[in-house]
Amino acid sequence: MNAFLDMGGYAAFVWPTWGLSFAALAGLVVHAVLERRAAQTALRRLEEDEA
């Protein structure tokens, strides 16, 4: 297991890259959720104004 985590001596490059990739994907998910909520709120307001 230690050999896997060491990544053949490249662990200092591999693991931070995985971390940054995960953080970027998590950020995109959070952004998408927030944008969807904002769009739903705007749609509700528009539908109420129209009625």
GROMACS .gro file of C-alpha atoms in nm:
model
   51
    1MET     CA    1   0.000   0.000   0.000
    2ASN     CA    2   0.287   0.235   0.075
    3ALA     CA    3   0.426   0.185  -0.274
    4PHE     CA    4   0.090   0.282  -0.422
    5LEU     CA    5   0.065   0.596  -0.209
    6ASP     CA    6   0.424   0.690  -0.296
    7MET     CA    7   0.337   0.668  -0.669
    8GLY     CA    8   0.688   0.570  -0.765
    9GLY     CA    9   0.833   0.889  -0.621
   10TYR     CA   10   0.583   1.116  -0.796
   11ALA     CA   11   0.337   1.145  -0.507
   12ALA     CA   12   0.425   1.512  -0.456
   13PHE     CA   13   0.288   1.580  -0.805
   14VAL     CA   14   0.009   1.323  -0.830
   15TRP     CA   15  -0.183   1.376  -0.506
   16PRO     CA   16  -0.205   1.756  -0.524
   17THR     CA   17  -0.328   1.720  -0.882
   18TRP     CA   18  -0.601   1.481  -0.767
   19GLY     CA   19  -0.690   1.724  -0.489
   20LEU     CA   20  -0.712   2.022  -0.723
   21SER     CA   21  -0.919   1.823  -0.970
   22PHE     CA   22  -1.160   1.714  -0.698
   23ALA     CA   23  -1.186   2.070  -0.566
   24ALA     CA   24  -1.257   2.205  -0.914
   25LEU     CA   25  -1.529   1.946  -0.976
   26ALA     CA   26  -1.684   2.010  -0.635
   27GLY     CA   27  -1.680   2.383  -0.708
   28LEU     CA   28  -1.856   2.326  -1.039
   29VAL     CA   29  -2.126   2.120  -0.869
   30VAL     CA   30  -2.180   2.387  -0.602
   31HIS     CA   31  -2.192   2.659  -0.867
   32ALA     CA   32  -2.445   2.463  -1.074
   33VAL     CA   33  -2.669   2.407  -0.771
   34LEU     CA   34  -2.659   2.776  -0.676
   35GLU     CA   35  -2.729   2.886  -1.034
   36ARG     CA   36  -3.024   2.646  -1.056
   37ARG     CA   37  -3.172   2.785  -0.735
   38ALA     CA   38  -3.131   3.140  -0.862
   39ALA     CA   39  -3.295   3.049  -1.195
   40GLN     CA   40  -3.586   2.881  -1.018
   41THR     CA   41  -3.637   3.187  -0.797
   42ALA     CA   42  -3.630   3.419  -1.099
   43LEU     CA   43  -3.876   3.195  -1.283
   44ARG     CA   44  -4.115   3.196  -0.986
   45ARG     CA   45  -4.100   3.577  -0.971
   46LEU     CA   46  -4.168   3.605  -1.344
   47GLU     CA   47  -4.459   3.361  -1.323
   48GLU     CA   48  -4.609   3.554  -1.028
   49ASP     CA   49  -4.576   3.885  -1.214
   50GLU     CA   50  -4.742   3.734  -1.520
   51ALA     CA   51  -5.045   3.603  -1.329
   0.00000   0.00000   0.00000
